[in-house]
Short mmCIF file of C-alpha atoms and ligand atoms in Angstrom, two decimals:
data_model
loop_
_atom_site.label_atom_id
_atom_site.label_comp_id
_atom_site.label_asym_id
_atom_site.label_seq_id
_atom_site.Cartn_x
_atom_site.Cartn_y
_atom_site.Cartn_z
CA VAL A 1486 -80.47 -23.79 -52.06
CA ASN A 1487 -81.95 -25.98 -54.69
CA PRO A 1488 -79.84 -28.98 -53.93
CA SER A 1489 -80.33 -31.60 -56.61
CA PRO A 1490 -79.06 -35.07 -56.08
CA VAL A 1491 -75.74 -35.89 -57.50
CA PRO A 1492 -76.51 -37.91 -60.62
CA ASP A 1493 -75.50 -41.53 -60.34
CA ALA A 1494 -73.30 -43.20 -62.85
CA ALA A 1495 -76.16 -44.11 -65.16
CA GLU A 1496 -77.20 -40.37 -65.32
CA ARG A 1497 -73.71 -39.13 -65.77
CA PRO A 1498 -73.00 -37.55 -69.24
CA SER A 1499 -73.96 -39.78 -72.03
CA SER A 1500 -70.61 -40.71 -73.63
CA GLU A 1501 -72.23 -39.96 -76.97
CA LEU A 1502 -72.72 -36.27 -76.15
CA ALA A 1503 -69.34 -35.97 -74.65
CA ALA A 1504 -67.95 -37.53 -77.88
CA ASP A 1505 -70.04 -35.20 -80.05
CA LEU A 1506 -68.64 -32.18 -78.13
CA ALA A 1507 -65.08 -33.39 -78.03
CA ALA A 1508 -65.17 -33.58 -81.79
CA ILE A 1509 -66.11 -29.89 -81.88
CA VAL A 1510 -63.94 -28.37 -79.18
CA GLY A 1511 -61.31 -30.92 -78.67
CA PRO A 1512 -61.24 -33.51 -75.93
CA ASP A 1513 -59.24 -31.24 -73.56
CA HIS A 1514 -62.18 -28.83 -73.52
CA VAL A 1515 -64.92 -31.28 -72.51
CA LEU A 1516 -64.61 -31.72 -68.76
CA THR A 1517 -66.40 -34.63 -66.94
CA GLU A 1518 -64.30 -35.48 -64.01
CA PRO A 1519 -66.21 -34.66 -60.90
CA SER A 1520 -63.34 -33.06 -59.03
CA VAL A 1521 -62.53 -30.77 -62.08
CA ILE A 1522 -66.15 -29.64 -62.74
CA ALA A 1523 -66.99 -29.03 -59.02
CA GLY A 1524 -65.98 -25.32 -59.28
CA TYR A 1525 -68.55 -24.88 -62.08
CA GLU A 1526 -71.41 -26.43 -60.08
CA THR A 1527 -71.54 -24.01 -57.07
CA ASP A 1528 -72.20 -20.25 -57.26
CA TRP A 1529 -69.91 -17.71 -55.68
CA THR A 1530 -71.88 -17.48 -52.40
CA GLY A 1531 -72.04 -21.20 -51.88
CA ARG A 1532 -75.83 -20.98 -51.64
CA PHE A 1533 -76.69 -22.50 -55.03
CA GLN A 1534 -75.23 -26.02 -55.45
CA GLY A 1535 -76.05 -27.98 -58.47
CA THR A 1536 -74.48 -30.69 -60.68
CA ALA A 1537 -73.27 -30.41 -64.18
CA LEU A 1538 -73.75 -33.03 -66.80
CA LEU A 1539 -70.34 -31.90 -68.16
CA VAL A 1540 -68.53 -28.65 -68.91
CA VAL A 1541 -67.70 -27.60 -72.52
CA ARG A 1542 -65.37 -24.73 -73.37
CA PRO A 1543 -65.67 -23.55 -77.01
CA ARG A 1544 -63.10 -21.20 -78.45
CA SER A 1545 -65.10 -19.45 -81.12
CA ALA A 1546 -68.62 -18.45 -81.96
CA GLU A 1547 -68.71 -21.21 -84.60
CA GLU A 1548 -67.83 -23.75 -81.90
CA VAL A 1549 -70.53 -22.33 -79.64
CA GLY A 1550 -73.02 -22.79 -82.52
CA ALA A 1551 -72.02 -26.36 -83.12
CA VAL A 1552 -72.07 -27.12 -79.32
CA LEU A 1553 -75.66 -25.78 -79.13
CA ARG A 1554 -76.76 -27.83 -82.10
CA ALA A 1555 -75.24 -30.98 -80.62
CA CYS A 1556 -76.84 -30.31 -77.17
CA GLY A 1557 -80.18 -29.52 -78.77
CA ALA A 1558 -80.09 -32.76 -80.79
CA ARG A 1559 -79.60 -34.82 -77.61
CA GLY A 1560 -82.04 -32.84 -75.38
CA GLY A 1561 -81.40 -31.31 -71.97
CA GLY A 1562 -80.42 -27.82 -71.01
CA VAL A 1563 -77.39 -25.71 -71.49
CA VAL A 1564 -76.21 -23.13 -68.81
CA PRO A 1565 -73.82 -20.45 -70.09
CA GLN A 1566 -71.27 -19.56 -67.47
CA GLY A 1567 -68.58 -16.69 -67.58
CA GLY A 1568 -66.74 -16.06 -64.40
CA ASN A 1569 -69.29 -17.59 -62.12
CA THR A 1570 -69.45 -14.47 -59.88
CA GLY A 1571 -73.15 -14.02 -60.34
CA LEU A 1572 -75.20 -13.81 -57.18
CA VAL A 1573 -78.62 -15.21 -58.05
CA GLY A 1574 -77.84 -18.75 -59.07
CA GLY A 1575 -78.26 -17.91 -62.79
CA ALA A 1576 -75.06 -19.82 -63.81
CA THR A 1577 -75.50 -22.91 -61.64
CA PRO A 1578 -76.35 -26.15 -63.52
CA TYR A 1579 -78.94 -28.59 -62.24
CA GLY A 1580 -78.09 -31.64 -64.31
CA HIS A 1581 -77.35 -29.34 -67.34
CA VAL A 1582 -74.34 -28.87 -69.68
CA VAL A 1583 -72.27 -25.89 -68.61
CA LEU A 1584 -71.02 -23.92 -71.56
CA SER A 1585 -68.11 -21.99 -70.25
CA THR A 1586 -67.21 -18.84 -72.18
CA THR A 1587 -63.81 -18.20 -70.73
CA ARG A 1588 -61.88 -19.24 -73.78
CA LEU A 1589 -63.76 -16.49 -75.84
CA ASP A 1590 -61.32 -13.89 -74.43
CA GLU A 1591 -59.82 -12.13 -77.33
CA LEU A 1592 -59.09 -8.39 -77.02
CA GLY A 1593 -59.41 -6.37 -80.18
CA PRO A 1594 -57.72 -3.20 -81.04
CA VAL A 1595 -58.90 0.11 -79.31
CA ASP A 1596 -60.56 2.51 -81.58
CA GLU A 1597 -59.41 5.80 -80.30
CA VAL A 1598 -61.40 7.87 -82.61
CA VAL A 1599 -64.78 6.70 -81.25
CA ALA A 1600 -63.48 5.38 -77.88
CA GLU A 1601 -64.58 1.75 -78.52
CA VAL A 1602 -63.14 -1.75 -78.19
CA GLU A 1603 -64.35 -5.05 -79.42
CA VAL A 1604 -63.68 -7.96 -77.02
CA GLY A 1605 -64.62 -11.58 -76.67
CA ALA A 1606 -67.43 -12.37 -74.15
CA GLY A 1607 -65.17 -14.35 -71.98
CA ALA A 1608 -62.63 -11.67 -71.31
CA THR A 1609 -62.61 -10.40 -67.79
CA LEU A 1610 -63.50 -6.84 -66.93
CA GLU A 1611 -59.99 -6.41 -65.49
CA ALA A 1612 -58.32 -7.63 -68.65
CA VAL A 1613 -60.38 -5.19 -70.76
CA GLN A 1614 -59.61 -2.34 -68.34
CA ALA A 1615 -55.87 -3.13 -68.52
CA HIS A 1616 -56.07 -3.45 -72.40
CA VAL A 1617 -57.50 0.04 -72.82
CA ALA A 1618 -55.61 1.85 -70.01
CA PRO A 1619 -52.71 2.75 -72.28
CA ASN A 1620 -55.21 4.76 -74.39
CA ALA A 1621 -56.22 6.80 -71.29
CA LEU A 1622 -59.65 4.98 -71.48
CA THR A 1623 -61.56 2.65 -69.26
CA THR A 1624 -64.98 0.91 -69.02
CA GLY A 1625 -68.13 2.79 -67.95
CA VAL A 1626 -69.04 -0.10 -65.67
CA ASP A 1627 -66.77 -1.20 -62.84
CA ILE A 1628 -67.48 -3.86 -60.23
CA ALA A 1629 -65.46 -5.40 -57.40
CA ALA A 1630 -65.58 -8.79 -58.98
CA ARG A 1631 -63.60 -7.38 -61.93
CA GLY A 1632 -60.81 -10.01 -61.80
CA SER A 1633 -63.22 -12.87 -62.64
CA ALA A 1634 -66.48 -11.40 -63.97
CA THR A 1635 -66.62 -11.60 -67.78
CA ILE A 1636 -67.96 -9.09 -70.29
CA GLY A 1637 -70.48 -11.59 -71.52
CA GLY A 1638 -71.73 -12.31 -67.93
CA MET A 1639 -71.94 -8.60 -67.28
CA VAL A 1640 -74.03 -7.99 -70.46
CA ALA A 1641 -76.28 -10.99 -69.58
CA THR A 1642 -76.99 -9.57 -66.12
CA ASP A 1643 -76.93 -5.89 -67.26
CA ALA A 1644 -74.32 -5.33 -64.45
CA GLY A 1645 -74.44 -2.03 -62.63
CA GLY A 1646 -71.68 -1.32 -60.17
CA THR A 1647 -70.05 1.76 -58.63
CA ARG A 1648 -70.02 4.09 -61.60
CA THR A 1649 -73.73 3.95 -62.71
CA VAL A 1650 -74.48 7.41 -61.44
CA ARG A 1651 -72.19 8.68 -64.18
CA HIS A 1652 -72.23 6.09 -66.96
CA GLY A 1653 -75.36 3.91 -66.51
CA THR A 1654 -75.38 0.13 -66.46
CA MET A 1655 -73.82 -2.36 -68.96
CA ARG A 1656 -76.73 -1.89 -71.31
CA SER A 1657 -75.60 1.75 -71.96
CA GLN A 1658 -72.01 0.61 -72.90
CA LEU A 1659 -73.12 -1.62 -75.72
CA VAL A 1660 -72.41 -0.49 -79.16
CA GLY A 1661 -72.48 -3.73 -80.97
CA ILE A 1662 -72.97 -7.38 -80.08
CA GLU A 1663 -72.62 -10.89 -81.49
CA ALA A 1664 -74.49 -13.88 -80.04
CA VAL A 1665 -75.39 -17.48 -80.91
CA LEU A 1666 -79.04 -18.46 -80.66
CA ALA A 1667 -80.27 -21.78 -79.29
CA ASP A 1668 -80.48 -23.28 -82.77
CA GLY A 1669 -76.76 -22.37 -83.40
CA ARG A 1670 -77.44 -19.41 -85.67
CA LEU A 1671 -75.02 -16.45 -85.37
CA VAL A 1672 -76.63 -13.00 -85.03
CA ARG A 1673 -74.74 -9.67 -85.05
CA HIS A 1674 -75.48 -5.99 -84.50
CA ASP A 1675 -72.47 -4.21 -85.83
CA PRO A 1676 -73.38 -0.62 -86.56
CA ARG A 1677 -71.16 1.29 -89.10
CA ALA A 1678 -71.68 4.48 -87.21
CA ASP A 1679 -72.76 5.61 -83.78
CA ALA A 1680 -75.94 7.19 -85.18
CA ASP A 1681 -77.71 4.05 -86.05
CA ALA A 1682 -81.34 3.77 -84.79
CA GLY A 1683 -84.43 1.84 -85.99
CA GLY A 1684 -85.80 -1.60 -85.54
CA VAL A 1685 -85.26 -4.02 -82.67
CA HIS A 1686 -82.01 -3.22 -80.93
CA LEU A 1687 -80.31 -6.57 -80.50
CA PRO A 1688 -77.85 -5.42 -77.77
CA SER A 1689 -80.74 -4.18 -75.65
CA LEU A 1690 -82.71 -7.40 -76.15
CA LEU A 1691 -79.85 -9.44 -74.89
CA ALA A 1692 -78.73 -7.13 -72.12
CA GLY A 1693 -80.25 -8.51 -68.92
CA SER A 1694 -81.53 -11.72 -70.59
CA GLU A 1695 -79.36 -13.86 -68.36
CA GLY A 1696 -78.32 -16.42 -70.91
CA THR A 1697 -81.95 -17.40 -71.74
CA LEU A 1698 -82.15 -15.88 -75.28
CA GLY A 1699 -78.66 -16.44 -76.69
CA ILE A 1700 -75.03 -16.81 -75.88
CA VAL A 1701 -73.14 -13.61 -76.13
CA THR A 1702 -69.81 -14.28 -77.94
CA ARG A 1703 -68.41 -10.78 -78.77
CA VAL A 1704 -69.19 -7.24 -77.61
CA ARG A 1705 -68.27 -3.74 -78.94
CA LEU A 1706 -68.05 -1.60 -75.95
CA ARG A 1707 -68.23 2.14 -75.56
CA LEU A 1708 -65.27 3.39 -73.41
CA VAL A 1709 -65.08 6.42 -71.14
CA PRO A 1710 -62.08 8.60 -70.20
CA ARG A 1711 -59.66 7.36 -67.68
CA TRP A 1712 -59.50 10.57 -65.61
CA ARG A 1713 -56.21 11.81 -64.43
CA PHE A 1714 -57.50 13.10 -61.04
CA ARG A 1715 -59.74 11.35 -58.58
CA ALA A 1716 -60.91 12.36 -55.12
CA VAL A 1717 -62.82 10.15 -52.62
CA ALA A 1718 -64.30 10.78 -49.22
CA LEU A 1719 -65.76 8.26 -46.79
CA VAL A 1720 -68.40 10.16 -44.92
CA ALA A 1721 -70.04 9.38 -41.57
CA PHE A 1722 -73.74 10.32 -41.40
CA GLU A 1723 -75.84 10.32 -38.21
CA ASP A 1724 -78.52 8.37 -40.02
CA LEU A 1725 -79.54 7.00 -43.38
CA ALA A 1726 -82.09 9.73 -43.93
CA SER A 1727 -79.35 12.36 -43.81
CA ALA A 1728 -77.23 10.28 -46.20
CA CYS A 1729 -80.13 10.06 -48.66
CA ALA A 1730 -80.96 13.70 -48.35
CA ALA A 1731 -77.37 14.59 -49.19
CA ILE A 1732 -77.70 12.84 -52.72
CA PRO A 1733 -79.34 15.69 -54.65
CA ARG A 1734 -76.98 18.19 -53.11
CA LEU A 1735 -73.88 16.19 -54.00
CA ARG A 1736 -75.16 15.72 -57.58
CA ARG A 1737 -75.67 19.44 -57.95
CA SER A 1738 -72.38 20.55 -56.55
CA LEU A 1739 -70.10 17.92 -58.07
CA PRO A 1740 -70.43 17.89 -61.86
CA ASP A 1741 -67.94 15.04 -62.21
CA LEU A 1742 -69.57 12.89 -59.56
CA GLU A 1743 -68.59 9.23 -60.11
CA ALA A 1744 -69.94 7.26 -57.06
CA ILE A 1745 -72.12 7.54 -54.10
CA GLU A 1746 -72.03 4.28 -52.20
CA PHE A 1747 -73.42 3.09 -48.80
CA VAL A 1748 -72.23 0.76 -46.13
CA ASP A 1749 -74.14 0.26 -42.85
CA GLN A 1750 -72.65 -0.07 -39.39
CA ALA A 1751 -72.50 -3.98 -39.48
CA GLY A 1752 -70.86 -3.92 -42.88
CA LEU A 1753 -68.16 -1.42 -41.91
CA ALA A 1754 -67.34 -3.49 -38.81
CA LEU A 1755 -67.31 -6.73 -40.86
CA VAL A 1756 -64.84 -5.27 -43.40
CA SER A 1757 -62.57 -3.77 -40.77
CA ALA A 1758 -62.37 -7.13 -38.93
CA HIS A 1759 -61.94 -9.15 -42.22
CA ALA A 1760 -59.37 -6.98 -43.79
CA GLY A 1761 -57.55 -6.18 -40.60
CA MET A 1762 -58.10 -2.44 -41.21
CA ALA A 1763 -58.59 0.09 -38.40
CA ALA A 1764 -62.14 1.42 -38.17
CA PRO A 1765 -62.16 4.67 -40.22
CA PHE A 1766 -64.12 6.65 -37.55
CA ARG A 1767 -63.86 6.96 -33.83
CA ALA A 1768 -67.56 6.41 -33.36
CA ALA A 1769 -69.19 3.77 -35.63
CA PRO A 1770 -71.65 5.77 -37.80
CA ALA A 1771 -75.21 4.51 -38.66
CA ALA A 1772 -74.44 5.25 -42.29
CA SER A 1773 -71.13 5.47 -44.09
CA VAL A 1774 -71.15 6.93 -47.63
CA LEU A 1775 -68.38 6.84 -50.04
CA VAL A 1776 -68.32 9.73 -52.49
CA GLU A 1777 -65.98 9.90 -55.52
CA THR A 1778 -65.46 12.51 -58.12
CA ALA A 1779 -63.08 12.27 -61.09
CA ALA A 1780 -61.90 14.71 -63.86
CA ASP A 1781 -58.90 15.93 -65.82
CA ARG A 1782 -58.21 18.65 -63.10
CA PRO A 1783 -57.54 18.29 -59.39
CA VAL A 1784 -60.96 17.71 -57.69
CA LEU A 1785 -60.16 17.10 -53.98
CA ASP A 1786 -60.71 20.65 -52.87
CA GLU A 1787 -64.05 20.58 -54.76
CA LEU A 1788 -65.10 17.49 -52.97
CA VAL A 1789 -64.24 18.71 -49.54
CA ALA A 1790 -66.17 21.97 -50.26
CA ALA A 1791 -69.24 19.92 -51.40
CA LEU A 1792 -69.23 18.05 -48.14
CA ASP A 1793 -69.00 21.16 -46.01
CA GLY A 1794 -72.19 21.88 -44.15
CA LEU A 1795 -74.11 18.72 -45.28
CA PRO A 1796 -76.83 18.24 -42.63
CA GLY A 1797 -76.27 15.13 -40.49
CA LEU A 1798 -72.55 14.80 -41.48
CA HIS A 1799 -70.51 13.77 -38.50
CA ASP A 1800 -67.11 13.09 -39.83
CA ALA A 1801 -65.33 12.52 -43.15
CA VAL A 1802 -61.99 11.18 -44.38
CA ALA A 1803 -60.89 12.22 -47.86
CA ALA A 1804 -58.04 11.27 -50.18
CA ASP A 1805 -56.92 11.86 -53.66
CA ASP A 1806 -55.52 9.07 -55.98
CA GLY A 1807 -53.11 6.64 -54.43
CA PRO A 1808 -52.95 4.09 -51.59
CA ASP A 1809 -55.22 6.17 -49.44
CA ARG A 1810 -57.96 6.11 -52.11
CA THR A 1811 -57.54 2.35 -52.42
CA ARG A 1812 -57.92 1.97 -48.64
CA LEU A 1813 -61.07 4.07 -48.43
CA TRP A 1814 -62.62 2.12 -51.36
CA SER A 1815 -61.83 -1.14 -49.53
CA TYR A 1816 -64.36 -0.28 -46.82
CA ARG A 1817 -67.00 -0.45 -49.45
CA GLU A 1818 -65.64 -2.88 -52.14
CA ARG A 1819 -64.68 -5.64 -49.68
CA VAL A 1820 -67.99 -5.94 -47.94
CA THR A 1821 -69.23 -8.82 -50.21
CA GLU A 1822 -65.95 -10.72 -49.47
CA ALA A 1823 -66.17 -9.97 -45.76
CA ILE A 1824 -69.77 -11.30 -45.62
CA ALA A 1825 -68.68 -14.54 -47.47
CA ALA A 1826 -65.95 -15.07 -45.01
CA VAL A 1827 -68.51 -15.27 -42.26
CA GLY A 1828 -70.99 -17.51 -43.77
CA VAL A 1829 -73.41 -18.30 -46.68
CA PRO A 1830 -75.67 -15.31 -46.89
CA HIS A 1831 -79.16 -14.76 -48.15
CA LYS A 1832 -78.37 -11.93 -50.64
CA LEU A 1833 -81.10 -9.70 -52.03
CA ASP A 1834 -80.14 -7.10 -54.58
CA VAL A 1835 -83.10 -4.68 -54.72
CA GLY A 1836 -84.05 -1.28 -55.94
CA LEU A 1837 -85.98 1.41 -54.01
CA PRO A 1838 -87.27 4.86 -54.77
CA PRO A 1839 -84.67 6.95 -52.91
CA ALA A 1840 -87.33 8.64 -50.68
CA THR A 1841 -88.41 5.19 -49.28
CA ILE A 1842 -84.92 3.86 -48.47
CA PRO A 1843 -84.75 5.05 -44.81
CA ALA A 1844 -88.19 3.55 -44.01
CA PHE A 1845 -87.34 0.33 -45.92
CA VAL A 1846 -84.05 -0.27 -44.07
CA ALA A 1847 -85.72 0.61 -40.71
CA ALA A 1848 -88.38 -2.17 -41.51
CA LEU A 1849 -85.67 -4.70 -42.35
CA GLY A 1850 -84.36 -4.99 -38.76
CA PRO A 1851 -87.65 -6.47 -37.19
CA ALA A 1852 -88.13 -8.74 -40.32
CA VAL A 1853 -84.71 -10.25 -39.92
CA VAL A 1854 -85.01 -10.68 -36.20
CA ALA A 1855 -88.12 -12.72 -36.83
CA ALA A 1856 -86.05 -15.03 -39.14
CA GLY A 1857 -84.22 -16.50 -36.19
CA PRO A 1858 -82.08 -15.79 -33.18
CA GLU A 1859 -78.81 -16.05 -35.14
CA ALA A 1860 -79.97 -13.88 -38.00
CA ARG A 1861 -77.63 -10.92 -38.80
CA LEU A 1862 -78.38 -8.11 -41.23
CA VAL A 1863 -75.80 -6.27 -43.42
CA VAL A 1864 -76.95 -3.64 -45.90
CA PHE A 1865 -74.78 -1.80 -48.45
CA GLY A 1866 -75.10 -0.76 -52.07
CA HIS A 1867 -75.13 1.81 -54.74
CA LEU A 1868 -76.99 4.53 -52.89
CA ALA A 1869 -77.31 7.07 -55.67
CA ALA A 1870 -78.93 4.41 -57.87
CA GLY A 1871 -81.35 3.43 -55.09
CA ASN A 1872 -79.74 -0.04 -55.23
CA LEU A 1873 -79.33 -1.82 -51.92
CA HIS A 1874 -77.81 -5.22 -51.27
CA VAL A 1875 -79.59 -6.75 -48.31
CA ASN A 1876 -77.62 -9.62 -46.81
CA VAL A 1877 -78.87 -11.88 -44.00
CA LEU A 1878 -76.36 -14.18 -42.25
CA GLY A 1879 -77.13 -16.91 -39.80
CA VAL A 1880 -80.24 -18.24 -41.45
CA ASP A 1881 -80.38 -21.75 -43.06
CA PRO A 1882 -79.31 -21.22 -46.75
CA ALA A 1883 -81.99 -23.60 -47.88
CA SER A 1884 -84.93 -21.70 -46.23
CA GLU A 1885 -86.48 -18.99 -48.36
CA GLN A 1886 -88.70 -17.43 -45.69
CA VAL A 1887 -86.49 -14.44 -44.97
CA ASP A 1888 -86.08 -13.83 -48.74
CA ASP A 1889 -89.85 -13.79 -49.13
CA VAL A 1890 -90.31 -11.40 -46.25
CA ILE A 1891 -87.68 -8.98 -47.60
CA LEU A 1892 -88.97 -9.00 -51.22
CA GLN A 1893 -92.46 -8.45 -49.92
CA LEU A 1894 -91.14 -5.43 -48.03
CA VAL A 1895 -89.51 -4.21 -51.21
CA LEU A 1896 -92.75 -4.39 -53.10
CA ALA A 1897 -94.53 -2.71 -50.24
CA HIS A 1898 -92.15 0.19 -50.54
CA GLY A 1899 -92.63 0.58 -54.34
CA GLY A 1900 -89.30 -1.03 -55.12
CA SER A 1901 -87.92 -3.56 -57.70
CA ILE A 1902 -87.02 -7.18 -56.81
CA GLY A 1903 -83.87 -7.14 -58.94
CA ALA A 1904 -81.63 -4.14 -59.34
CA GLU A 1905 -78.35 -5.20 -60.99
CA HIS A 1906 -77.65 -8.91 -60.23
CA GLY A 1907 -80.61 -10.18 -62.35
CA ILE A 1908 -83.36 -12.59 -61.42
CA GLY A 1909 -81.66 -15.87 -62.03
CA ARG A 1910 -83.16 -18.87 -60.21
CA ALA A 1911 -83.13 -17.08 -56.88
CA LYS A 1912 -86.11 -14.73 -57.69
CA ALA A 1913 -87.77 -16.36 -60.67
CA ARG A 1914 -90.90 -17.31 -58.76
CA TRP A 1915 -91.25 -13.60 -57.75
CA LEU A 1916 -91.31 -12.42 -61.31
CA SER A 1917 -95.11 -12.73 -61.61
CA ARG A 1918 -95.66 -10.48 -58.62
CA ALA A 1919 -93.16 -7.86 -59.77
CA ARG A 1920 -93.92 -7.49 -63.48
CA SER A 1921 -97.26 -6.74 -65.23
CA PRO A 1922 -99.02 -9.56 -66.98
CA GLY A 1923 -98.43 -7.78 -70.26
CA GLU A 1924 -94.62 -7.53 -69.72
CA LEU A 1925 -94.49 -11.25 -68.71
CA ALA A 1926 -96.43 -12.22 -71.85
CA VAL A 1927 -93.97 -10.35 -74.08
CA GLN A 1928 -91.05 -11.92 -72.30
CA VAL A 1929 -92.45 -15.50 -72.64
CA ALA A 1930 -93.25 -14.85 -76.38
CA ILE A 1931 -89.66 -13.71 -77.11
CA LYS A 1932 -88.24 -16.69 -75.33
CA ARG A 1933 -90.59 -19.09 -77.28
CA ALA A 1934 -89.47 -17.36 -80.57
CA LEU A 1935 -85.78 -17.52 -79.97
CA ASP A 1936 -85.49 -20.77 -78.02
CA PRO A 1937 -88.70 -22.88 -78.67
CA GLY A 1938 -87.15 -25.97 -77.17
CA GLY A 1939 -86.15 -24.23 -73.91
CA LEU A 1940 -82.48 -25.24 -74.35
CA LEU A 1941 -80.86 -22.16 -72.82
CA ASN A 1942 -80.73 -21.75 -69.01
CA PRO A 1943 -83.91 -23.59 -68.02
CA GLY A 1944 -85.53 -22.29 -64.91
CA VAL A 1945 -83.69 -18.87 -64.96
CA LEU A 1946 -85.83 -15.72 -65.55
CA ASP A 1947 -88.80 -18.14 -65.82
CA PRO A 1948 -92.09 -16.71 -64.56
CA GLY A 1949 -93.50 -20.30 -64.71
CA VAL A 1950 -91.37 -21.73 -61.92
CA ALA A 1951 -93.10 -23.34 -58.93
CA PRO A 1952 -94.79 -20.98 -56.34
CA ALA A 1953 -93.25 -19.96 -53.06
CA HIS A 1954 -91.43 -22.43 -50.89
CA ASP A 1955 -91.52 -25.13 -53.51
CA HIS A 1956 -89.13 -24.30 -56.21
CA ARG A 1957 -86.57 -27.02 -56.01
CA PRO A 1958 -85.70 -27.92 -59.50
CA GLY A 1959 -87.20 -31.09 -60.93
CA PRO A 1960 -85.29 -33.56 -63.12
CA ASP A 1961 -85.29 -31.01 -66.03
CA GLY A 1962 -83.74 -28.34 -63.74
CA ARG A 1963 -86.91 -26.06 -63.70
C1 LIG B 2278 -67.39 -9.39 -54.87
C2 LIG B 2278 -68.46 -9.24 -55.90
C3 LIG B 2278 -68.89 -7.89 -56.21
C4 LIG B 2278 -70.00 -7.76 -57.14
N1 LIG B 2278 -70.29 -6.45 -57.43
C5 LIG B 2278 -71.27 -6.28 -58.36
C6 LIG B 2278 -71.71 -5.02 -58.72
O1 LIG B 2278 -71.17 -4.01 -58.21
N2 LIG B 2278 -72.62 -4.81 -59.70
C7 LIG B 2278 -73.21 -5.85 -60.27
O2 LIG B 2278 -74.03 -5.72 -61.16
N3 LIG B 2278 -72.85 -7.16 -59.97
C8 LIG B 2278 -71.83 -7.39 -59.09
N4 LIG B 2278 -71.48 -8.66 -58.70
C9 LIG B 2278 -72.17 -9.81 -59.37
C10 LIG B 2278 -71.47 -10.37 -60.59
O3 LIG B 2278 -70.06 -9.99 -60.62
C11 LIG B 2278 -72.10 -9.81 -61.88
O4 LIG B 2278 -73.48 -10.36 -61.95
C12 LIG B 2278 -71.42 -10.26 -63.20
O5 LIG B 2278 -72.05 -9.49 -64.20
C13 LIG B 2278 -71.38 -11.70 -63.47
O6 LIG B 2278 -70.41 -11.95 -64.46
P1 LIG B 2278 -69.86 -13.50 -64.65
O7 LIG B 2278 -69.05 -13.40 -65.85
O8 LIG B 2278 -69.27 -13.93 -63.42
O9 LIG B 2278 -71.25 -14.24 -65.03
P2 LIG B 2278 -71.72 -15.63 -64.38
O10 LIG B 2278 -71.86 -15.66 -62.94
O11 LIG B 2278 -70.89 -16.70 -65.01
O12 LIG B 2278 -73.14 -15.58 -65.13
C14 LIG B 2278 -74.10 -14.72 -64.72
C15 LIG B 2278 -75.37 -14.90 -65.63
O13 LIG B 2278 -75.01 -14.58 -67.02
C16 LIG B 2278 -75.14 -15.65 -67.84
N5 LIG B 2278 -74.10 -15.63 -68.84
C17 LIG B 2278 -72.78 -15.65 -68.54
N6 LIG B 2278 -71.94 -15.42 -69.63
C18 LIG B 2278 -72.89 -15.37 -70.64
C19 LIG B 2278 -72.71 -15.11 -71.97
N7 LIG B 2278 -71.62 -15.07 -72.70
N8 LIG B 2278 -73.89 -15.11 -72.83
C20 LIG B 2278 -75.06 -15.22 -72.19
N9 LIG B 2278 -75.27 -15.40 -70.90
C21 LIG B 2278 -74.12 -15.44 -70.17
C22 LIG B 2278 -75.22 -16.88 -66.97
O14 LIG B 2278 -75.98 -17.92 -67.53
C23 LIG B 2278 -75.95 -16.28 -65.76
O15 LIG B 2278 -77.31 -16.25 -65.92
C24 LIG B 2278 -70.49 -8.85 -57.78
C25 LIG B 2278 -70.19 -10.18 -57.41
C26 LIG B 2278 -69.11 -10.34 -56.55
C27 LIG B 2278 -68.63 -11.72 -56.16
#
């Protein structure tokens, strides 16, 4: 999607800009060689393929500021990029400079008294989890892309993941933040105490701003206990309605509930084939739901008791911590990877009011069939949060018709067009239909105030992008 022509030699980075940036970060950290920068130009799914003017990799907030000042002086756009695991084309450059944050990866000391840690924005989630594990702590947000996704990217997208039912999204984990604005100014919110309210809350402003308001350079994260006992069950329901009806019951009966995740029949079959794992159930269920609970006391019996007698439950496999738990989680966590192994998907991360989920998913089937004879639907997601990932394989990645039909269905069912992956480029042109005019006006005013020249992530989260079926970026990447 959005292919932009590879710039010819004349359009390749001005050697002046490359020289300016090399003077700031060192020549080894300004990348211009096409084969070296190729990995920064395409998104994780392969659907968004752009071109980078160059890639610059600063090591400190001061260097980030100097890089932005240099880029601003020469014009053009700057695309912040962390682990490049985003799924809405938000980190893909279209003739822009890529500012890679991966060298901002310091891990500060763990503050055990308040259960917090300060880390660089380029640290991966997995590195932070390993760093705090000896203190019996972990992060409130966990996602399958933990090995590559960075804390800065997760803040910028307000990432959700499998534990939101207990701990909320990335926004709720933020105690403090440091960021660099488009003009190179450093801003910090560094509260001296947890009780610290009043005024604009900078972490909330930047969470979910997808690199359009500032570049996050450091974050102070709230941590959560790393529970000693976990129990997980993969549950087969006869239909999605029964699975949804079970959610309030499970919430009531499991005080330490950590996850309620959903995989449809197609998703379960894909993972089993891709990972070479036996199907977990004899008969393929319409809805498989993974339920996890975690505490500082054994919780397996409690989980099994909570499942007992749930209407529509056909079968269940349960395990406590260890390899069996990992195997059960694989049926859910490896769906994204199994889909990518088959082809380039149309991937729509959407939110639905829980009561409308069964009707919405039922309506997806006919909509996808209409997209073409090869179209295949896979749906999975964070069921307790009403967050579904709708994937359509077998449809031309450049076509946007099926995306439009699905987003239209989402709005018709009272849902939201972006749940946890962000809006990026993929859904920018849908913003004006999904947000009130007042909200959009505030968003535009904030962008203009903080980035009047439109330097940061042009075209991302931008309600002004071209209307349906015509949003290929122009020369300025919008
Ligand atoms: C297998 C797999 C599973 C996933 N599971 C989940 C999931 O459960 N929940 C979920 O929410 N997401 C999930 N994702 C999506 C993705 O991992 C998240 O969106 C993640 O937050 C992106 O982090 P990143 O460092 O890769 O960011 P990138 O992809 O590099 O960038 C994402 C956005 O953030 C901006 N950005 C990056 N770093 C900064 C910074 N320091 N300052 C300002 N802006 C910045 C970029 O410009 C872009 O707009 C999954 C992805 C994969 C591949």
